[in-house]
Coordinates of C-alpha atoms in Angstrom, one line a residue:
Chain A
M271 CA -43.8 -26.2 -32.8
L272 CA -45.0 -23.0 -34.3
S273 CA -42.7 -19.9 -34.5
E274 CA -43.7 -17.0 -32.6
E275 CA -44.5 -14.9 -35.7
D276 CA -47.0 -17.9 -36.7
Q277 CA -48.3 -17.9 -33.3
E278 CA -49.3 -14.2 -33.8
T279 CA -50.7 -14.9 -37.1
F280 CA -52.7 -17.6 -35.7
T281 CA -53.8 -15.7 -32.9
R282 CA -55.2 -12.9 -35.1
L283 CA -56.8 -14.8 -37.5
W284 CA -58.5 -17.0 -35.0
T285 CA -59.6 -13.8 -33.0
E286 CA -61.4 -12.5 -36.0
A287 CA -63.0 -15.9 -36.9
Q288 CA -63.8 -17.2 -33.2
P289 CA -67.0 -15.3 -32.9
T290 CA -68.4 -16.5 -36.3
V291 CA -67.7 -20.3 -35.5
S292 CA -69.1 -19.6 -32.1
H293 CA -72.5 -18.3 -33.4
Y294 CA -72.3 -21.2 -35.9
L295 CA -72.0 -23.8 -33.2
M296 CA -74.4 -22.2 -30.8
S297 CA -77.1 -22.2 -33.7
L298 CA -76.8 -26.1 -33.8
V299 CA -76.0 -26.9 -30.5
R300 CA -78.0 -24.8 -28.1
D301 CA -75.7 -25.3 -24.8
S302 CA -73.2 -22.5 -24.1
S303 CA -71.0 -25.1 -22.0
T304 CA -70.9 -27.4 -24.8
V305 CA -70.2 -24.7 -27.3
K306 CA -67.3 -23.6 -25.3
D307 CA -65.9 -26.8 -25.1
L308 CA -66.3 -27.6 -29.0
L309 CA -64.5 -24.1 -29.6
Q310 CA -61.6 -24.9 -27.4
N311 CA -61.4 -28.1 -29.3
T312 CA -61.6 -26.4 -32.7
A313 CA -58.9 -23.9 -31.5
L314 CA -56.6 -26.6 -30.3
V315 CA -57.1 -28.6 -33.7
L316 CA -56.5 -25.6 -35.9
L317 CA -53.5 -24.6 -33.7
R318 CA -51.9 -28.0 -34.1
K319 CA -52.5 -28.0 -38.1
F320 CA -52.0 -24.5 -38.6
S321 CA -48.3 -25.4 -40.4
D322 CA -50.7 -27.0 -42.9
Y323 CA -52.8 -24.1 -43.3
D324 CA -52.6 -22.6 -47.0
R325 CA -52.2 -18.9 -46.3
E326 CA -53.3 -18.1 -50.0
K327 CA -56.8 -19.3 -48.7
P328 CA -59.3 -17.5 -46.4
F329 CA -59.2 -18.7 -43.0
L330 CA -62.7 -18.6 -42.0
P331 CA -63.8 -21.6 -44.2
W332 CA -60.8 -23.9 -42.7
A333 CA -62.3 -22.9 -39.4
M334 CA -65.6 -23.6 -39.8
G335 CA -64.8 -27.1 -41.6
V336 CA -62.8 -27.8 -38.5
A337 CA -65.6 -26.7 -36.1
K338 CA -68.1 -29.1 -38.0
F339 CA -65.9 -32.1 -37.5
E340 CA -65.7 -31.3 -33.9
L341 CA -69.3 -30.9 -33.8
L342 CA -70.2 -34.2 -35.7
G343 CA -67.6 -35.8 -33.0
H344 CA -69.7 -34.4 -30.1
H345 CA -73.0 -35.5 -31.8
R346 CA -71.8 -39.1 -32.6
D347 CA -70.3 -39.3 -28.9
A348 CA -73.3 -37.5 -27.0
A349 CA -76.4 -37.9 -29.4
R350 CA -77.6 -35.0 -27.6
S351 CA -78.1 -32.2 -30.1
R352 CA -81.5 -32.1 -31.1
V353 CA -81.6 -29.5 -33.7
M354 CA -78.9 -31.4 -35.6
F355 CA -79.0 -32.1 -39.1
D356 CA -78.4 -35.0 -41.4
S357 CA -74.5 -34.8 -42.7
D358 CA -75.5 -33.7 -46.2
L359 CA -77.6 -30.7 -44.7
L360 CA -75.2 -30.0 -42.1
D361 CA -72.4 -29.8 -44.7
R362 CA -74.7 -27.1 -46.8
Y363 CA -75.6 -25.4 -43.5
T364 CA -72.0 -24.9 -43.1
E365 CA -71.1 -23.8 -46.5
R366 CA -73.9 -21.2 -46.4
W367 CA -73.0 -20.0 -43.2
V368 CA -69.2 -19.5 -44.3
E369 CA -70.6 -17.3 -47.3
L370 CA -73.3 -15.4 -45.5
A371 CA -71.9 -14.4 -41.9
P372 CA -69.4 -12.2 -43.1
R373 CA -72.2 -10.0 -45.0
H374 CA -73.6 -9.6 -41.2
S375 CA -70.3 -8.6 -39.8
D376 CA -71.3 -4.9 -39.3
E377 CA -74.4 -5.2 -37.9
A378 CA -73.6 -5.7 -34.2
D379 CA -73.4 -1.8 -33.2
A380 CA -76.5 -1.0 -35.0
L381 CA -78.4 -3.9 -33.2
Q382 CA -77.3 -2.4 -29.7
T383 CA -78.9 1.0 -31.2
C384 CA -82.1 -0.9 -32.2
L385 CA -82.3 -2.8 -29.0
A386 CA -82.2 0.4 -27.1
K387 CA -85.2 1.6 -29.1
L388 CA -87.4 -1.5 -28.5
P389 CA -90.5 -0.7 -26.2
E390 CA -90.2 -2.1 -22.7
R391 CA -92.9 -5.1 -23.2
L392 CA -90.9 -6.3 -26.3
R393 CA -87.5 -5.7 -24.7
K394 CA -88.6 -7.7 -21.8
V395 CA -89.6 -10.8 -23.9
V396 CA -86.2 -10.5 -26.1
R397 CA -84.5 -10.5 -22.5
L398 CA -86.2 -13.7 -21.4
R399 CA -85.6 -15.6 -24.8
Y400 CA -81.9 -14.4 -25.3
F401 CA -80.3 -13.6 -21.8
E402 CA -82.2 -15.9 -19.5
D403 CA -82.2 -18.4 -22.2
R404 CA -86.0 -19.5 -21.9
N405 CA -88.2 -21.0 -24.3
S406 CA -91.5 -19.8 -25.5
G407 CA -93.2 -22.4 -23.1
E408 CA -91.6 -20.8 -20.0
I409 CA -91.7 -17.3 -21.4
A410 CA -95.4 -17.7 -21.6
K411 CA -95.8 -19.0 -18.1
S412 CA -93.8 -16.1 -16.8
L413 CA -95.7 -13.3 -18.6
E414 CA -99.0 -15.2 -18.6
M415 CA -99.2 -15.8 -22.4
K416 CA -100.0 -18.2 -24.6
A417 CA -96.8 -20.4 -26.1
G418 CA -98.2 -19.2 -29.6
N419 CA -98.6 -15.6 -29.0
V420 CA -95.0 -15.5 -27.5
R421 CA -93.7 -17.0 -30.6
V422 CA -95.4 -14.7 -32.7
T423 CA -94.0 -11.8 -30.7
L424 CA -90.7 -12.9 -30.9
Q425 CA -90.7 -13.4 -34.8
R426 CA -92.2 -9.8 -34.8
T427 CA -89.7 -8.2 -32.8
R428 CA -86.7 -10.0 -34.7
E429 CA -88.4 -8.7 -37.9
Q430 CA -88.5 -5.2 -36.2
L431 CA -85.0 -5.3 -35.3
R432 CA -84.0 -6.6 -38.6
E433 CA -85.5 -3.5 -40.3
C434 CA -84.2 -1.2 -37.7
V435 CA -80.5 -2.6 -38.4
E436 CA -81.3 -1.9 -42.1
R437 CA -82.3 1.4 -41.6
E438 CA -79.5 2.3 -39.4
L439 CA -76.8 1.0 -41.8
G440 CA -78.8 2.2 -44.4
R441 CA -78.5 5.8 -43.0
E442 CA -74.8 5.3 -41.9
R443 CA -73.9 4.4 -45.6
G444 CA -76.2 7.3 -46.8
L445 CA -74.4 9.8 -44.9
A446 CA -71.0 8.4 -45.6
Chain B
M386 CA -96.8 -28.0 -43.7
K387 CA -96.4 -25.0 -41.9
E388 CA -95.1 -21.5 -43.9
A389 CA -91.4 -21.1 -44.3
E390 CA -91.2 -18.5 -41.7
S391 CA -93.0 -20.2 -39.2
L392 CA -91.1 -23.1 -39.4
I393 CA -87.6 -21.2 -39.1
A394 CA -89.1 -19.6 -36.0
G395 CA -89.8 -22.7 -34.4
W396 CA -86.4 -24.0 -35.2
L397 CA -84.8 -21.1 -33.6
D398 CA -86.9 -21.2 -30.7
D399 CA -86.3 -25.1 -30.0
S400 CA -89.8 -25.6 -30.1
L401 CA -90.2 -28.4 -32.8
D402 CA -90.8 -31.9 -31.9
G403 CA -89.3 -34.8 -33.4
A404 CA -91.9 -35.2 -36.3
E405 CA -91.7 -31.5 -37.0
Q406 CA -88.0 -31.5 -37.0
S407 CA -88.0 -34.4 -39.6
Q408 CA -90.6 -32.5 -41.6
F409 CA -88.4 -29.6 -41.3
E410 CA -85.3 -31.2 -42.7
S411 CA -87.6 -32.8 -45.4
W412 CA -88.7 -29.5 -46.4
L413 CA -85.1 -28.0 -46.7
R414 CA -84.0 -31.0 -48.5
E415 CA -87.0 -30.2 -51.2
H416 CA -86.5 -26.7 -51.2
P417 CA -82.6 -25.9 -51.0
E418 CA -83.4 -22.2 -51.7
N419 CA -85.0 -22.1 -48.3
L420 CA -81.3 -23.1 -46.6
D421 CA -80.2 -19.3 -47.1
Q422 CA -83.3 -18.0 -45.3
L423 CA -82.6 -20.6 -42.8
V424 CA -79.0 -19.7 -42.3
E425 CA -79.7 -15.9 -42.4
A426 CA -82.4 -16.2 -39.8
S427 CA -79.9 -18.2 -37.6
I428 CA -77.0 -15.9 -38.0
R429 CA -79.5 -12.9 -36.8
D430 CA -80.6 -14.9 -34.2
Q431 CA -77.2 -15.8 -32.9
Q432 CA -76.3 -12.1 -33.2
L433 CA -79.5 -11.1 -31.3
R434 CA -78.5 -13.5 -28.5
E435 CA -74.9 -11.9 -28.2
A436 CA -76.4 -8.3 -28.6
V437 CA -78.9 -8.7 -26.0
Q438 CA -76.3 -10.5 -23.4
I439 CA -74.2 -7.4 -23.8
F440 CA -77.1 -5.1 -23.8
E441 CA -78.3 -6.4 -20.4
S442 CA -74.9 -6.7 -19.0
R443 CA -74.3 -2.9 -19.5
S444 CA -77.7 -2.1 -18.1
S445 CA -77.0 -4.0 -14.9
A446 CA -73.4 -2.5 -14.8
G447 CA -74.8 1.0 -15.4
F448 CA -77.2 0.6 -12.4
S449 CA -74.6 -0.8 -9.9
Q450 CA -72.1 2.3 -11.1
K451 CA -75.1 4.5 -9.9
R452 CA -75.3 2.7 -6.8
R453 CA -71.8 2.7 -5.6
R454 CA -71.7 6.6 -6.6
Y455 CA -71.4 7.9 -3.0
L456 CA -68.8 5.4 -1.6
P457 CA -66.0 6.8 -3.5
L458 CA -67.0 10.2 -2.6
L459 CA -66.5 9.4 1.0
A460 CA -63.1 8.0 0.0
A461 CA -62.2 11.5 -1.4
A462 CA -63.6 13.2 1.6
A463 CA -61.1 11.1 3.7
A464 CA -58.4 12.1 1.2
L465 CA -59.1 15.5 1.4
V466 CA -58.7 15.6 5.2
F467 CA -55.7 13.6 4.7
S468 CA -54.2 16.1 2.4
L469 CA -55.2 19.3 1.2
V470 CA -52.7 19.4 -1.8
A471 CA -51.4 16.5 -3.3
T472 CA -48.4 15.0 -1.7
F473 CA -45.8 12.5 -2.8
W474 CA -43.1 10.8 -1.1
L475 CA -40.8 7.9 -1.9
S476 CA -41.9 4.5 -1.2
T477 CA -40.1 1.4 -1.8
G478 CA -42.7 -1.4 -1.1
S479 CA -45.4 -2.2 -3.3
T480 CA -48.7 -0.9 -2.6
R481 CA -52.3 -2.4 -2.9
S482 CA -55.3 -0.1 -3.2
S483 CA -53.2 2.1 -0.9
G484 CA -54.7 5.7 -2.0
L485 CA -51.4 6.3 -3.8
A486 CA -50.8 6.6 -7.4
E487 CA -47.3 5.8 -9.1
V488 CA -45.7 8.8 -11.1
I489 CA -44.7 7.4 -14.4
A490 CA -43.6 10.6 -16.0
A491 CA -43.4 14.5 -15.2
E492 CA -42.5 17.5 -17.1
E493 CA -42.3 20.8 -15.5
V494 CA -45.1 20.3 -13.3
L495 CA -46.5 23.4 -11.0
L496 CA -48.8 22.0 -8.7
G497 CA -50.8 24.5 -7.2
N498 CA -48.4 27.2 -6.3
R499 CA -45.3 25.0 -5.9
K500 CA -43.2 24.0 -8.4
E501 CA -42.7 20.1 -7.8
T502 CA -39.9 18.0 -9.2
F503 CA -41.3 14.2 -9.8
S504 CA -39.3 11.4 -10.9
A505 CA -40.9 8.0 -12.0
G506 CA -41.2 5.6 -9.3
M507 CA -42.4 8.5 -6.7
K508 CA -45.7 8.0 -4.8
F509 CA -48.6 10.6 -5.4
A510 CA -51.4 10.7 -2.6
M511 CA -55.3 10.9 -4.1
G512 CA -56.9 14.1 -3.5
P513 CA -57.1 17.1 -5.4
V514 CA -54.8 17.9 -8.4
S515 CA -54.4 21.4 -9.7
L516 CA -51.9 21.1 -12.6
K517 CA -51.0 24.6 -13.5
S518 CA -48.1 24.0 -15.8
G519 CA -46.4 20.7 -17.2
R520 CA -47.8 17.1 -18.1
L521 CA -48.2 14.5 -15.5
E522 CA -48.4 11.0 -15.9
L523 CA -49.7 8.6 -13.0
M524 CA -50.4 4.7 -12.6
L525 CA -53.4 4.1 -10.3
D526 CA -53.4 0.9 -8.4
S527 CA -55.8 -0.3 -10.5
G528 CA -53.3 -0.4 -13.6
V529 CA -55.0 2.9 -15.2
H530 CA -52.5 5.1 -16.8
L531 CA -53.6 8.9 -16.7
K532 CA -51.9 11.3 -18.5
M533 CA -52.9 14.8 -17.4
M534 CA -52.1 18.0 -19.2
A535 CA -52.2 21.6 -17.6
P536 CA -54.2 23.7 -16.8
L537 CA -56.1 21.0 -15.1
E538 CA -58.3 20.7 -12.3
A539 CA -59.2 17.4 -10.9
E540 CA -59.8 15.0 -7.8
L541 CA -58.2 11.5 -7.6
I542 CA -61.2 10.0 -5.7
D543 CA -59.6 6.4 -5.6
D544 CA -58.0 4.2 -8.1
M545 CA -61.4 3.8 -10.2
H546 CA -62.8 7.1 -9.9
L547 CA -61.7 10.5 -11.1
R548 CA -63.4 13.8 -11.1
L549 CA -62.6 16.2 -13.7
K550 CA -63.5 19.8 -13.2
S551 CA -61.6 21.4 -16.2
G552 CA -58.6 20.4 -18.4
R553 CA -57.4 17.6 -20.4
L554 CA -56.3 14.0 -19.8
N555 CA -55.9 10.7 -21.3
A556 CA -56.6 7.4 -19.7
N557 CA -55.4 4.0 -20.6
V558 CA -57.5 1.6 -18.4
G559 CA -56.2 -2.0 -19.3
E560 CA -57.6 -5.0 -18.5
R561 CA -58.1 -4.3 -14.5
G562 CA -59.2 -1.0 -14.9
K563 CA -62.5 -1.8 -16.6
G564 CA -65.3 0.5 -15.3
F565 CA -62.9 3.3 -14.2
T566 CA -65.2 6.3 -14.2
V567 CA -64.5 10.1 -14.7
Y568 CA -67.3 12.1 -13.2
T569 CA -67.7 15.7 -15.0
E570 CA -70.2 18.3 -14.5
A571 CA -71.8 17.6 -17.8
G572 CA -71.8 13.6 -17.0
D573 CA -70.1 10.4 -16.5
V574 CA -67.7 8.7 -18.7
I575 CA -67.4 4.8 -17.7
D576 CA -64.7 3.0 -19.4
L577 CA -65.4 -0.3 -20.9
G578 CA -61.7 -1.3 -21.5
T579 CA -60.2 1.2 -23.7
E580 CA -57.8 4.2 -24.0
F581 CA -59.6 7.4 -24.1
G582 CA -59.1 11.1 -23.8
I583 CA -61.4 13.8 -21.9
E584 CA -61.8 17.7 -22.0
V585 CA -63.6 19.5 -19.8
D586 CA -64.6 23.1 -20.3
E587 CA -64.7 25.7 -17.4
D588 CA -68.2 26.4 -18.8
G589 CA -69.1 23.0 -18.2
E590 CA -68.8 21.2 -21.7
S591 CA -67.2 17.8 -21.8
R592 CA -65.7 16.2 -24.7
V593 CA -64.6 12.7 -25.0
A594 CA -62.7 10.8 -27.8
V595 CA -61.9 7.0 -27.6
F596 CA -58.7 5.9 -29.2
S597 CA -59.4 2.1 -28.9
G598 CA -62.0 0.1 -27.0
K599 CA -65.3 1.6 -25.7
V600 CA -66.7 3.9 -23.2
E601 CA -70.2 4.5 -22.1
V602 CA -71.1 8.4 -21.7
H603 CA -73.9 9.2 -19.1
P604 CA -74.8 12.7 -19.7
R605 CA -76.5 14.7 -17.0
E606 CA -79.8 16.3 -17.3
K607 CA -80.6 19.8 -16.6
G608 CA -81.2 20.6 -13.0
K609 CA -80.1 16.8 -11.8
R610 CA -77.3 15.9 -9.8
Q611 CA -76.3 12.9 -11.2
S612 CA -77.0 11.4 -14.5
N613 CA -79.8 8.8 -15.0
G614 CA -78.6 6.7 -17.7
K615 CA -81.3 7.3 -20.2
G616 CA -79.5 9.3 -22.6
R617 CA -76.3 7.0 -22.2
I618 CA -74.6 6.3 -25.2
T619 CA -71.7 3.9 -26.1
L620 CA -68.9 5.2 -28.2
N621 CA -66.5 3.0 -29.7
E622 CA -62.6 3.3 -30.8
G623 CA -62.2 6.4 -33.0
Q624 CA -65.5 8.2 -31.9
A625 CA -65.8 11.2 -30.2
A626 CA -68.8 13.1 -28.8
R627 CA -69.2 16.6 -26.8
F628 CA -71.7 16.8 -24.3
S629 CA -73.1 19.5 -21.8
V630 CA -76.0 20.0 -19.3
L631 CA -77.6 22.9 -21.3
A632 CA -76.9 21.4 -24.9
G633 CA -77.0 17.8 -24.3
L634 CA -75.2 15.2 -26.0
R635 CA -74.0 16.2 -29.5
R636 CA -71.1 15.1 -32.4
W637 CA -67.8 16.3 -31.9
D638 CA -66.4 16.2 -35.3
K639 CA -63.2 18.0 -34.7
V640 CA -61.1 16.9 -32.0
A641 CA -59.0 19.3 -30.2
L642 CA -58.0 16.7 -27.6
A643 CA -54.3 16.5 -26.5
A644 CA -53.9 19.1 -29.5
K645 CA -50.7 20.4 -28.8
A646 CA -49.1 17.1 -27.8
A647 CA -50.6 15.2 -30.9
G648 CA -49.6 18.3 -33.0
I649 CA -53.3 18.4 -34.3
S650 CA -54.4 22.0 -34.6
S651 CA -57.8 22.8 -32.8
D652 CA -58.5 25.6 -35.3
R653 CA -61.4 25.5 -37.8
Y654 CA -60.6 23.2 -40.7
D655 CA -61.5 24.8 -44.0
G656 CA -59.3 23.0 -46.3
V657 CA -59.9 20.5 -49.4
V658 CA -61.2 17.7 -47.4
R659 CA -64.8 18.3 -46.3
E660 CA -65.3 14.9 -44.5
V661 CA -63.7 11.7 -43.9
R662 CA -65.8 8.8 -42.6
D663 CA -65.5 5.2 -42.4
N664 CA -68.1 2.4 -42.1
L665 CA -67.3 1.5 -38.4
G666 CA -69.2 4.2 -36.8
D667 CA -72.6 4.0 -35.1
S668 CA -75.7 5.9 -36.8
E669 CA -74.8 9.2 -35.3
L670 CA -71.6 9.1 -34.0
Y671 CA -68.6 8.8 -36.3
P672 CA -65.0 8.2 -35.9
F673 CA -62.8 11.3 -36.0
Y674 CA -59.9 11.8 -38.2
G675 CA -57.0 14.1 -37.6
I676 CA -56.8 16.4 -40.4
V677 CA -54.0 18.7 -40.5
R678 CA -54.1 21.6 -42.8
G679 CA -50.5 21.3 -44.8
G680 CA -49.3 19.1 -42.7
M681 CA -47.2 16.8 -44.8
K682 CA -43.8 17.1 -44.1
E683 CA -40.6 15.4 -42.9
G684 CA -41.5 14.1 -39.5
A685 CA -45.3 14.6 -39.5
L686 CA -46.9 12.4 -37.1
A687 CA -48.5 9.4 -39.3
Y688 CA -51.6 7.8 -37.2
T689 CA -54.2 9.4 -34.9
D690 CA -54.0 6.4 -32.5
K691 CA -50.0 5.9 -32.2
P692 CA -47.8 8.4 -30.6
N693 CA -44.6 7.6 -32.5
P694 CA -44.4 6.6 -35.9
R695 CA -43.8 9.7 -38.2
W696 CA -43.4 10.2 -42.0
H697 CA -39.9 10.8 -43.3
A698 CA -38.1 10.8 -46.5
A699 CA -36.6 7.6 -47.9
E700 CA -32.9 6.8 -46.8
G701 CA -30.7 8.9 -48.2
E702 CA -33.0 11.5 -50.1
R703 CA -34.9 14.6 -49.5
F704 CA -38.5 14.6 -48.7
P705 CA -40.4 14.9 -51.9
E706 CA -41.3 18.5 -52.7
W707 CA -44.6 17.8 -54.6
L708 CA -45.9 16.0 -51.2
E709 CA -44.7 18.8 -48.8
G710 CA -47.6 20.8 -47.5
A711 CA -50.2 18.7 -48.6
D712 CA -53.2 18.2 -46.1
Q713 CA -52.5 15.3 -44.0
I714 CA -55.2 12.8 -42.8
R715 CA -53.9 10.7 -39.8
T716 CA -55.7 7.3 -40.2
Y717 CA -56.1 4.8 -37.6
H718 CA -53.3 2.0 -37.4
Q719 CA -55.6 -0.2 -35.3
F720 CA -58.1 -0.8 -38.4
R721 CA -55.3 -2.4 -40.6
Y722 CA -56.9 -5.7 -40.3
R723 CA -60.3 -5.0 -40.9
R724 CA -61.1 -6.6 -44.0
Y725 CA -64.2 -4.7 -44.6
Y726 CA -63.0 -1.4 -43.9
R727 CA -64.2 1.7 -46.3
L728 CA -62.9 5.0 -45.9
N729 CA -64.6 7.8 -47.6
L730 CA -63.0 11.2 -48.2
E731 CA -65.3 13.9 -49.2
L732 CA -63.7 16.6 -51.5
V733 CA -64.5 20.1 -52.2
E734 CA -62.4 20.6 -55.1
P735 CA -60.1 18.7 -57.5
A736 CA -57.5 17.4 -55.8
V737 CA -54.6 14.8 -55.7
V738 CA -54.9 11.9 -53.2
Y739 CA -51.8 10.3 -52.1
V740 CA -52.0 7.0 -50.3
F741 CA -48.9 5.6 -48.4
Q742 CA -48.9 1.8 -48.8
D743 CA -46.7 -0.5 -46.8
S744 CA -44.2 -1.8 -49.3
R745 CA -44.3 -5.3 -47.4
V746 CA -47.6 -6.3 -49.0
E747 CA -49.3 -6.6 -52.3
P748 CA -51.1 -3.7 -52.9
P749 CA -55.0 -4.5 -52.6
V750 CA -57.1 -4.2 -55.8
W751 CA -58.8 -0.9 -55.0
L752 CA -55.4 0.6 -54.7
R753 CA -53.8 -1.1 -57.9
Q754 CA -56.6 -0.2 -60.1
G755 CA -57.7 3.5 -59.0
F756 CA -54.1 4.9 -58.3
T757 CA -50.8 4.9 -59.8
D758 CA -47.6 4.0 -58.0
T759 CA -45.5 7.2 -58.2
G760 CA -42.5 5.3 -57.9
T761 CA -41.4 7.2 -54.6
Q762 CA -40.8 5.7 -51.0
L763 CA -41.2 7.2 -47.8
R764 CA -40.4 5.7 -44.1
V765 CA -42.3 5.4 -41.4
G766 CA -41.1 4.9 -37.8
P767 CA -40.0 4.3 -35.3
W768 CA -42.6 1.6 -34.2
H769 CA -42.6 -0.6 -31.0
P770 CA -39.7 -2.5 -30.2
N771 CA -42.0 -5.6 -30.8
M772 CA -42.1 -5.1 -34.6
A773 CA -38.3 -5.6 -34.6
G774 CA -39.1 -9.4 -35.6
E775 CA -41.0 -8.8 -38.3
P776 CA -39.9 -9.4 -41.9
G777 CA -39.1 -6.3 -43.9
V778 CA -38.4 -4.2 -41.0
E779 CA -35.5 -2.0 -40.6
V780 CA -34.2 -2.0 -37.1
E781 CA -32.5 1.1 -36.0
A782 CA -31.2 2.7 -32.4
D783 CA -34.6 4.2 -32.0
G784 CA -36.7 1.3 -33.1
P785 CA -37.9 -0.6 -36.3
W786 CA -38.9 1.4 -39.4
L787 CA -40.8 0.6 -42.5
N788 CA -41.1 1.6 -46.2
V789 CA -44.2 2.7 -47.9
N790 CA -44.8 3.1 -51.5
V791 CA -46.6 6.6 -52.5
W792 CA -49.5 6.0 -54.6
S793 CA -51.4 8.8 -56.2
R794 CA -54.7 9.7 -58.2
E795 CA -56.2 12.7 -59.2
V796 CA -59.8 13.0 -58.3
A797 CA -62.8 15.4 -59.0
P798 CA -64.7 17.0 -56.1
G799 CA -67.0 14.4 -54.4
L800 CA -66.7 11.1 -52.8
L801 CA -64.0 8.9 -53.0
E802 CA -63.9 5.5 -51.6
L803 CA -60.9 3.6 -50.0
G804 CA -60.7 0.2 -48.8
S805 CA -58.7 -2.3 -46.5
P806 CA -55.0 -2.2 -46.7
L807 CA -55.3 -6.2 -46.7
T808 CA -55.0 -8.0 -50.0
R809 CA -55.5 -11.5 -48.1
D810 CA -56.6 -12.9 -44.8
A811 CA -53.3 -14.2 -44.4
D812 CA -51.3 -11.1 -44.8
E813 CA -49.4 -11.4 -41.6
H814 CA -47.8 -7.9 -41.2
V815 CA -49.2 -4.8 -42.7
S816 CA -49.4 -1.4 -41.2
M817 CA -52.2 1.1 -42.3
Y818 CA -52.1 3.1 -45.0
G819 CA -51.5 7.0 -44.4
L820 CA -53.1 9.5 -46.4
A821 CA -52.5 13.0 -47.7
V822 CA -54.4 15.4 -50.1
K823 CA -53.3 18.1 -52.1
P824 CA -55.8 20.6 -54.2
L825 CA -55.0 20.1 -58.0
H826 CA -54.8 24.0 -59.0
K827 CA -52.2 25.2 -56.5

């Protein structure tokens, strides 16, 4: 049983790590209800094992390691995760995620600004992909475009947003 | 083999077939250097998914807010018939959407021309509020906690809507009060779950400052009766903005909000600190930091976002003379766990910068390497009683207290960057550092 103090520490660390873990799982599972289950299981395992956690080490890699095992268990049981890598590739993918994700942690607000600047036509494609969760074939039907063109449009829009975010962050840092 | 970008785009889009997926994995194994490109793209893709969901939710929330605008106005009209001036009476039963607010605290309240004596627990009717003097705190049925400071002219429309004609108020909306809206002549402020302050001038300018969470500001356009959401902006914690029908939305660097209550002078500051900026703001809106010229003294309020903790001399000692009268920068206690926090001070002349770091934790590298421990300690408190169980806390009759070590550094004019107060992820209990700056040649 964790002390009240440990529970508070756990809550703080998990609250900070949870968005990154959630993004990581979603990138591999692509199904929000499954990700929700996996996140819940991950949090439970972390909580149960929190007394073993070495406080001298960062929390995120530990949490991601647990999430990866939950993901592997789910994959073994359900065999439904189409985009899953083999074990070795998954290990490396997870390691790189732990390393790279914190570098992008300050981009969320800039991304909101950049989304607001997108032309309506591109925003519509983005909305269909990321809000309504449709793939390029479904978007193509809805907008009477070719699926290949939708993929190119999405790719260019992502690129445009990435450049905008870098400009926004650069401007912010330049002014700081 | 398709190009890297095309393969990654196909993977992100979930459009690779079985053969392409195998080809993709082989390609990643053969070219491990491409894994970083994939992971970067994947992280951005997930961030974009989340951002779009927030963006679209807000868009639809803004739309429904506009459509619902006139319902509260009807409620307000009914409330006006019911009562021309705010009336109150004692109530023993609980009320749900009762059209009544509960008095939390009141100090020397003059409502209209009548001096009223309120006590906590009294009920207060919706309708116009004309606060000529004093300070009134109300809790609405929605859980919204309002602190109104005289002089103030407002109208309590219902438990989720208020019209502020002039004056200052702070709102802490809590979880149930998300969507609480303050209408002003210059635009509307919709709370997304936060504590914020708003000040409205009689000439129509509104100023809003966010202490925690987020609010959405919908400035009204010239000649329009309601805001159309086009110029909508989101303010995050620590940000402030000013907006008026004539001048539109502008930055508001110097916050006069609740100035007397917070002890922050609203006079123009022209001391040694030209600018205080952190890395948490949006591109055009910046967190504001309370800068108090000559404010460092026994009993000085410590943080922008905490009402109670103040700086005091260490137990049994006098407040250090060399620190007295330094310009004080009130930091945000809520930023204490932001590992990537950076605070930039721009100084106009050579100065000594003092950092008051929680003595319970190992000092972070930027402090250890750039500053010198003066060997002097200060005390800061009282803190919320919840902190009483934390290690290293001294619990006294008025609450828990902490000791801080005073670090110093002589700095040339220009920029100085400070970091997070955290040394390790697992630092369980740390308070945000405090700051003071004193010109070197005085």
